[in-house]
GROMACS .gro file of C-alpha atoms in nm:
model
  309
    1UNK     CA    1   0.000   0.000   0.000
    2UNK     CA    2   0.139   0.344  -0.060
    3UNK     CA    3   0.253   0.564   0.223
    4UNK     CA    4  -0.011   0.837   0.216
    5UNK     CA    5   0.166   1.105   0.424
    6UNK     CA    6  -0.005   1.439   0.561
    7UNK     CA    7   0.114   1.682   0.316
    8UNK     CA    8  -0.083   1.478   0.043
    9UNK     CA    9  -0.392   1.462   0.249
   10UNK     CA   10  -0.395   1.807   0.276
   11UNK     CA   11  -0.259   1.905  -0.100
   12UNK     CA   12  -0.588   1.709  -0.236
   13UNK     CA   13  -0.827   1.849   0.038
   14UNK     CA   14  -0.697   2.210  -0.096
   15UNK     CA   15  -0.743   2.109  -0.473
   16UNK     CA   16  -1.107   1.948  -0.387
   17UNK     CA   17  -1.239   2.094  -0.149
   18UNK     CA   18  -1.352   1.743  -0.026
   19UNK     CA   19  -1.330   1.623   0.341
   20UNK     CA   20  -1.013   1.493   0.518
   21UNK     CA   21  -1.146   1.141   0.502
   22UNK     CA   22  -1.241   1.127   0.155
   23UNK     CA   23  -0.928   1.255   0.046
   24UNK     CA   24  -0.719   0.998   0.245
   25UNK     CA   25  -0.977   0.716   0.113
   26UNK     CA   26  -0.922   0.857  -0.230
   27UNK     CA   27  -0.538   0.834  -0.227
   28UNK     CA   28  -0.578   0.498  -0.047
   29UNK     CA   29  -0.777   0.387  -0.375
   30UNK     CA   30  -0.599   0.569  -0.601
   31UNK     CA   31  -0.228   0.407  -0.460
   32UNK     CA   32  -0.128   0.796  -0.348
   33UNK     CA   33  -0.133   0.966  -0.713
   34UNK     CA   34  -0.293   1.325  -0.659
   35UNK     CA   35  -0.471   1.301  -1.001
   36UNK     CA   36  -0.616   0.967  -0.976
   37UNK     CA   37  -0.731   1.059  -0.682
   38UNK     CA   38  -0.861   1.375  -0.769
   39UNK     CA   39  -1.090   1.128  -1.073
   40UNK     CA   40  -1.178   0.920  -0.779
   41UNK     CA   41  -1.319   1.234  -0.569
   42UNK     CA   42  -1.527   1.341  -0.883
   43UNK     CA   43  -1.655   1.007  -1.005
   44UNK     CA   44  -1.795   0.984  -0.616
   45UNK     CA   45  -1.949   1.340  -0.650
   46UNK     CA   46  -1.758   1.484  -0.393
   47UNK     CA   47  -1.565   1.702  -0.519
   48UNK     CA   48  -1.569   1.978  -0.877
   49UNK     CA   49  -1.291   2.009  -1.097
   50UNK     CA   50  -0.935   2.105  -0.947
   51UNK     CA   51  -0.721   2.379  -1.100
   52UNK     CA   52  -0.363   2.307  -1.107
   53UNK     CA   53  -0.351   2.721  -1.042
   54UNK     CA   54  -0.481   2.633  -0.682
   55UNK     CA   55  -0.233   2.359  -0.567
   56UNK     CA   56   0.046   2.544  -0.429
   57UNK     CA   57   0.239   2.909  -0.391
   58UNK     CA   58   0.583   3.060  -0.420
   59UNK     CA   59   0.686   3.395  -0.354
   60UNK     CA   60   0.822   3.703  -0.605
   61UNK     CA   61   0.664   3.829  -0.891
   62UNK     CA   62   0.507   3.825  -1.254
   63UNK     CA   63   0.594   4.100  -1.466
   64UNK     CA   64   0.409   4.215  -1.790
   65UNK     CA   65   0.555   4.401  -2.039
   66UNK     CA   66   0.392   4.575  -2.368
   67UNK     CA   67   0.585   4.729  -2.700
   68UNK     CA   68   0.344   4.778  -3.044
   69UNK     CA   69   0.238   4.415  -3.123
   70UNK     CA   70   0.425   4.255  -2.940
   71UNK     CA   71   0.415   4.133  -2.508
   72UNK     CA   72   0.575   3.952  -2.257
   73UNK     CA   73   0.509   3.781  -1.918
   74UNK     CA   74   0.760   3.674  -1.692
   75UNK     CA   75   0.777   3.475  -1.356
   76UNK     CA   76   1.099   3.540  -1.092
   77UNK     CA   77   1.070   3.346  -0.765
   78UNK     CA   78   1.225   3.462  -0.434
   79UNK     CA   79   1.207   3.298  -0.132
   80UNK     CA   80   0.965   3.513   0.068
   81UNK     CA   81   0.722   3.746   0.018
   82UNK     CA   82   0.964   4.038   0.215
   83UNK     CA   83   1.179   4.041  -0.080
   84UNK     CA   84   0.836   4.117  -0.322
   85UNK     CA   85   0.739   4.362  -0.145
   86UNK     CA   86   1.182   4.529  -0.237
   87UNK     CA   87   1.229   4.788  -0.452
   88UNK     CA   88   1.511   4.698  -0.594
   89UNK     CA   89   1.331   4.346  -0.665
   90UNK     CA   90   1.032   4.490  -0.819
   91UNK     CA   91   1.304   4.690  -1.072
   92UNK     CA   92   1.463   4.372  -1.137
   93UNK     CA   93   1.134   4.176  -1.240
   94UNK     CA   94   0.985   4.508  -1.450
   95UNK     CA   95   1.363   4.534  -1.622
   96UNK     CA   96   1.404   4.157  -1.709
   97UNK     CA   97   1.039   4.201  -1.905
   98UNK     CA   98   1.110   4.462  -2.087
   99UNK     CA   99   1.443   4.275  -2.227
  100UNK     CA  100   1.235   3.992  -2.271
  101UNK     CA  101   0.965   4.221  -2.481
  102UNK     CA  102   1.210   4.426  -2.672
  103UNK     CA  103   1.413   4.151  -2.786
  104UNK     CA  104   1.138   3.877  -2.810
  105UNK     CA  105   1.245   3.620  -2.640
  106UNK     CA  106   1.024   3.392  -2.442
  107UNK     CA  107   1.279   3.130  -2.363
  108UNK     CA  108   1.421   3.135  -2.061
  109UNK     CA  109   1.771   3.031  -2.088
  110UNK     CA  110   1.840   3.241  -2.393
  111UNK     CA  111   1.671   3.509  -2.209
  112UNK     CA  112   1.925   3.464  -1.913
  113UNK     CA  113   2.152   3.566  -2.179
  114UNK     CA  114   2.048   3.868  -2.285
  115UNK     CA  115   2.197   4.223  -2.229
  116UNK     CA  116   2.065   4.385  -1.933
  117UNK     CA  117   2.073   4.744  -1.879
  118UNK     CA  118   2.340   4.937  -1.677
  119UNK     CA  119   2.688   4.727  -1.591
  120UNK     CA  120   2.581   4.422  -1.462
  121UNK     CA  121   2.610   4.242  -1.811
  122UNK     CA  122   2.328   3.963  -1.853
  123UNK     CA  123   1.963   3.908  -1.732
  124UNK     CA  124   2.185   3.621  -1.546
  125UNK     CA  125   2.450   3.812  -1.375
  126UNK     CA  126   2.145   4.091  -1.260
  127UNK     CA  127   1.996   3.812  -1.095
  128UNK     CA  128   2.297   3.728  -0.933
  129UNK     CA  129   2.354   4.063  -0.809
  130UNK     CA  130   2.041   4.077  -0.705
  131UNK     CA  131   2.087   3.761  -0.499
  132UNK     CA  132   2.378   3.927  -0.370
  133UNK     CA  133   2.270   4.251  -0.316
  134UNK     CA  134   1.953   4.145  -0.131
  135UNK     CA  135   2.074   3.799   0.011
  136UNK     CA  136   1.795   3.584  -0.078
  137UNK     CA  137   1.810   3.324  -0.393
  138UNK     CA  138   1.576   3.441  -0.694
  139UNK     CA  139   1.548   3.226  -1.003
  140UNK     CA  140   1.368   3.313  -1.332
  141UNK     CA  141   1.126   3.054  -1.363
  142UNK     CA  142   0.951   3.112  -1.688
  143UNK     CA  143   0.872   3.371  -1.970
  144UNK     CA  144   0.652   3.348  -2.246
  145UNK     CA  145   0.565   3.605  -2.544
  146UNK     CA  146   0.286   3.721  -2.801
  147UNK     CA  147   0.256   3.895  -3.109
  148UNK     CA  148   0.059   3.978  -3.379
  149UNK     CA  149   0.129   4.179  -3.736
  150UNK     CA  150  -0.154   4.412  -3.729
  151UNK     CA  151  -0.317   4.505  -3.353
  152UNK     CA  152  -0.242   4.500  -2.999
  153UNK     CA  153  -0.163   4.329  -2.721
  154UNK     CA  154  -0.371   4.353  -2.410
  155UNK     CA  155  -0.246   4.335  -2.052
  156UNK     CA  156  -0.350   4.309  -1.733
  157UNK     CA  157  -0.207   4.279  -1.368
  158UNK     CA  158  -0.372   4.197  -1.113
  159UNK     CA  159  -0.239   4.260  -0.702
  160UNK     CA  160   0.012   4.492  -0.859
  161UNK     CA  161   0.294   4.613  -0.582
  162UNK     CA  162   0.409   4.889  -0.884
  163UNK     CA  163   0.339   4.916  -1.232
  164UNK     CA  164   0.353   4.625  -1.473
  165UNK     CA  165   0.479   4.359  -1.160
  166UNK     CA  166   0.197   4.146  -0.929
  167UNK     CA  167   0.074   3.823  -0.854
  168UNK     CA  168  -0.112   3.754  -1.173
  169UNK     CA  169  -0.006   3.889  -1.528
  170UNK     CA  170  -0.220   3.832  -1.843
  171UNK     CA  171  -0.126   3.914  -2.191
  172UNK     CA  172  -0.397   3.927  -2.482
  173UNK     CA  173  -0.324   3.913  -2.852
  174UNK     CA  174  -0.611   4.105  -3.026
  175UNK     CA  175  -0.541   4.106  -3.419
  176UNK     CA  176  -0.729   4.397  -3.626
  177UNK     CA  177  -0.627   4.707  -3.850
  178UNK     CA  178  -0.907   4.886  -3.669
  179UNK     CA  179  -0.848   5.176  -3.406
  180UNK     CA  180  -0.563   5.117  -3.132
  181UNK     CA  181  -0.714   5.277  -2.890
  182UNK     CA  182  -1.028   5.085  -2.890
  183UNK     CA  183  -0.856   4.739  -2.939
  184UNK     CA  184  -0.637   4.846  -2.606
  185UNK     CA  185  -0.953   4.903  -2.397
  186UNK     CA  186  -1.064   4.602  -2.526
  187UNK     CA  187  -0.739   4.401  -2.458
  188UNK     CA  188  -0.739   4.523  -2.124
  189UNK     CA  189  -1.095   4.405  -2.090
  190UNK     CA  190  -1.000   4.054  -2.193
  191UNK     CA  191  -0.684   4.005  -1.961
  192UNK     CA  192  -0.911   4.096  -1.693
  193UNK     CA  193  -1.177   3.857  -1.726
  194UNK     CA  194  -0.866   3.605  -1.783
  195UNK     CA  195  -0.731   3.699  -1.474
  196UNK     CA  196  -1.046   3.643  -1.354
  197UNK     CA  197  -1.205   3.351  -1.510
  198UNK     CA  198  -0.883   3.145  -1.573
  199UNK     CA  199  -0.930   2.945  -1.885
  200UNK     CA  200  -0.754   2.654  -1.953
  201UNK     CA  201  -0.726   2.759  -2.366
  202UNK     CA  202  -0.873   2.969  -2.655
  203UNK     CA  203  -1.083   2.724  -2.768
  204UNK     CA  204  -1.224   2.371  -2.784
  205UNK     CA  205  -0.884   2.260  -3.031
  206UNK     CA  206  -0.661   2.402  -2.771
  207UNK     CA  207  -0.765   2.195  -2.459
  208UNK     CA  208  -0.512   1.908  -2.388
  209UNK     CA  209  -0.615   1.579  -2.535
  210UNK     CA  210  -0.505   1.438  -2.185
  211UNK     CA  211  -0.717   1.647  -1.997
  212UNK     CA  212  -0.997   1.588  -2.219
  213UNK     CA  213  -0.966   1.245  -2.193
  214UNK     CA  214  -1.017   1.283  -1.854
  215UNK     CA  215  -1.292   1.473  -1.838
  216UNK     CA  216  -1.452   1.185  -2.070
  217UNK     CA  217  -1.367   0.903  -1.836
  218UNK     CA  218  -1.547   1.093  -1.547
  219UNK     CA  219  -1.888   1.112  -1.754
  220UNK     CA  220  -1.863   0.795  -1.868
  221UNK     CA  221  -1.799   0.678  -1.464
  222UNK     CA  222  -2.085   0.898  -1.335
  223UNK     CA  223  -2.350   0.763  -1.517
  224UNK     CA  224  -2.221   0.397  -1.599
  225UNK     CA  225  -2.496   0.164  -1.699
  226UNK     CA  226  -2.678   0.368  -1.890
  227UNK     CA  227  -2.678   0.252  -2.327
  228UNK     CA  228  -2.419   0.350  -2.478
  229UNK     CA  229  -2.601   0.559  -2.765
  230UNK     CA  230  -2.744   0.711  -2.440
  231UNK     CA  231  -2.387   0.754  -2.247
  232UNK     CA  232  -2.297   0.889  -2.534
  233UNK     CA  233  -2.520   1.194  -2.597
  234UNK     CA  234  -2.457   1.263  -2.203
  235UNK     CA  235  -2.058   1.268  -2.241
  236UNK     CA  236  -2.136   1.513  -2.579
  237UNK     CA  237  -2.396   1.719  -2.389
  238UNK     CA  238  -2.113   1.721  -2.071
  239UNK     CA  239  -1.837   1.804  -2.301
  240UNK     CA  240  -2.032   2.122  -2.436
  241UNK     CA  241  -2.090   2.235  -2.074
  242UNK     CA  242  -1.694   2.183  -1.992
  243UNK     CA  243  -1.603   2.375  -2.283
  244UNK     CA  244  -1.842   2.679  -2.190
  245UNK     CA  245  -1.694   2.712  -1.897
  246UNK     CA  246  -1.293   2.613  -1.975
  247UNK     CA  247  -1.233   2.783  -2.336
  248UNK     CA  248  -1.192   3.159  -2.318
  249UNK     CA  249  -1.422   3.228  -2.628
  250UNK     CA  250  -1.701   3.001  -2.510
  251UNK     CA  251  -1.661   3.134  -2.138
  252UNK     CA  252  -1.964   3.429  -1.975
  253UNK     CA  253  -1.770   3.766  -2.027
  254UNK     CA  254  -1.732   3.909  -1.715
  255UNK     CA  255  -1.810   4.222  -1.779
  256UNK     CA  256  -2.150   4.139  -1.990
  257UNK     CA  257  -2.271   3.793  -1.860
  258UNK     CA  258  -2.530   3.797  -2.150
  259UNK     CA  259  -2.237   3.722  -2.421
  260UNK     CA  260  -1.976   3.498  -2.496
  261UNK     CA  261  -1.624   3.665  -2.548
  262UNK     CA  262  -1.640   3.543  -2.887
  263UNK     CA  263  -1.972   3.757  -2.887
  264UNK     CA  264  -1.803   4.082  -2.725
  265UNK     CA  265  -1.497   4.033  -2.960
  266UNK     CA  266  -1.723   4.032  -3.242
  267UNK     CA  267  -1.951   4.324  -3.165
  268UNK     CA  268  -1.666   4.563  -3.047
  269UNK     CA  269  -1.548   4.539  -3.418
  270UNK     CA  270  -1.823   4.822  -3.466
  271UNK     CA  271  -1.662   5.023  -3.257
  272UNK     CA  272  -1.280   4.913  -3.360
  273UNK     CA  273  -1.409   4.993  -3.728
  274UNK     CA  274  -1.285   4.655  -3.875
  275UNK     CA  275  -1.287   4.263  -3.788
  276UNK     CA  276  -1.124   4.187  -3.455
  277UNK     CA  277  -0.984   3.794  -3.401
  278UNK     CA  278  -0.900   3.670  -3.041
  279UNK     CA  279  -0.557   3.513  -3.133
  280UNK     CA  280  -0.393   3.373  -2.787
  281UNK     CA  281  -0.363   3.457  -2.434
  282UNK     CA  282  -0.087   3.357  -2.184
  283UNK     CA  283  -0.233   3.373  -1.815
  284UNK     CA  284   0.078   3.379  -1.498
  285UNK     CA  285   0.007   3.301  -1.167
  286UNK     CA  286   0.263   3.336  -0.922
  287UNK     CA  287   0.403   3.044  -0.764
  288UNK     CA  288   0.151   2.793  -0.948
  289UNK     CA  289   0.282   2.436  -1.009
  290UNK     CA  290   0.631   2.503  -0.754
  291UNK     CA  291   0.642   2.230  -0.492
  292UNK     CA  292   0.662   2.451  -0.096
  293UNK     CA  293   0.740   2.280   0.184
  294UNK     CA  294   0.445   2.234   0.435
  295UNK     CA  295   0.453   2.356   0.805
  296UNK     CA  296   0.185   2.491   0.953
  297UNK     CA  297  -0.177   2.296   0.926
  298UNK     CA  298   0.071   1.928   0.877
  299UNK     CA  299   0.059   1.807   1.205
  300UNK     CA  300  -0.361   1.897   1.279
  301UNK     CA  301  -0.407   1.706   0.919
  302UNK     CA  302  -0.168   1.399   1.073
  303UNK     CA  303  -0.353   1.360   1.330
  304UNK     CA  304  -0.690   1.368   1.206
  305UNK     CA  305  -0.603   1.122   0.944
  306UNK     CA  306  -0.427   0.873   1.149
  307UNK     CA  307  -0.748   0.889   1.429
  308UNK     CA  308  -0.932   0.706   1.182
  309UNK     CA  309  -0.662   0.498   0.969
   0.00000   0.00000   0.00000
């Protein structure tokens, strides 16, 4: 049997929501893998989908960074939140993404190599200074870029410490010939309710085939038994409903619950004065997916879970 330890019990319980039992049960059934055992929660109706977004934290910042059609978001860890909340820092994340935007580059390592302003050389060597300087390690996790021939870029941060660095950065790429200022307001729009409303792609053809596989598998487990012609207008019908509320163009627009984004996008093409096309998004949430080690909460979750073993 697998060792089911604490800090899982109380990882899944955070993803699930479900109660300290079930989640032990589940990763008892599930031989202690977090995603079977997240399957396991659903299929039993006890818990909604997880979002990897929710799992864990890290500390720093994302930076967002905006130059004609083209943007940036960036990701540099610290190891507390003290060292966010620097000056110096906050320069350091805001400089790295405007290298990153000016020179395109949305891969890290050749990013790391990059000119930075002033004497210190490289992106890398500035983050070693910085490391120095402020005596705390920082790494640059990840960076990623969009851009588009003819429009804008949108951008949004949300929790912002200073301008253009927070705890969640969006970028929107909004393609038109129409009127800049209008697609801006409207890009801005757009990285909100992505901020917001975290989808998990554009569209339908951009969700993983893995995760969508998944998704299947839990219809199909939910309502096993039934014909298969009928099982299989449920999983179509279910798949619909997942899409409306995981696809960004398919998704309630925050601002206008009556419409789809695909529906705002299309009507503020009035107002831009020619066709507007969603092309991408790229949505950063600080710390999401970095493994932290537990402390507080462990011991009360031990406890509970090994009273009823």
């Amino acid at each position: 049997m697998a060792n089911i330890t604490a800090a899982m019990v109380k990882e899944l319980r955070e993803m699930t929501g479900a109660g300290m039992m079930d989640c032990k049960q589940a990763l008892n059934e599930s031989g202690g893998d977090i995603e079977a055992a997240v399957d396991w929660l659903r299929k039993k109706g006890l818990s909604k989908a997880a979002k990897k977004s929710d799992r864990v934290a890290a500390e720093g910042l994302v930076g967002v960074a905006v130059r004609d059609g083209n943007g940036v978001v960036v990701e540099v860890n610290s190891e507390t939140d003290f060292v966010a909340r620097n000056e110096e820092f906050q320069a350091l994340v805001k400089t790295i993404a405007l290298v990153a935007v000016e020179k395109g580059v949305g891969d890290v390592e050749e990013l790391k190599k990059q000119h930075y302003p002033g004497d210190a050389g490289t992106v890398a060597a500035a983050i070693s200074n910085a490391i120095a300087t402020i005596g705390e390690n920082m790494t640059l996790r990840r960076a990623a870029t969009l851009s588009v021939p003819h429009g804008v870029i949108g951008h949004y941060v949300h929790s912002a410490v200073s301008e253009g660095v927070g705890k969640i950065g969006v970028i929107v790429a909004l393609e038109s010939t129409g009127d800049k200022d209008q697609l801006a307001e409207l890009g801005r729009k757009i990285a909100m309710h992505v901020a917001a409303a975290n989808p998990l792609a554009l569209d339908a053809s951009g969700v993983d085939p893995a995760t969508l596989e998944r998704e299947k598998n839990v219809l199909r487990e939910k309502n096993a038994g039934k014909p298969p012609h009928v099982l299989d207008k449920i999983v179509e019908s279910g798949l619909k409903t997942y899409f409306k509320e995981v696809t960004l163009v398919e998704q309630p627009y925050i601002h206008d619950n009556a419409k789809t984004v695909a529906q705002a996008v299309a009507e503020a093409a009035k107002a831009v004065g020619a066709p507007v096309a969603l092309k991408g998004f790229v949505r950063y949430v600080l710390g999401e997916g970095v493994e932290k080690q537990e402390a507080d909460f462990a011991a009360e979750v031990a406890a509970a879970a090994s009273g009823q073993g």
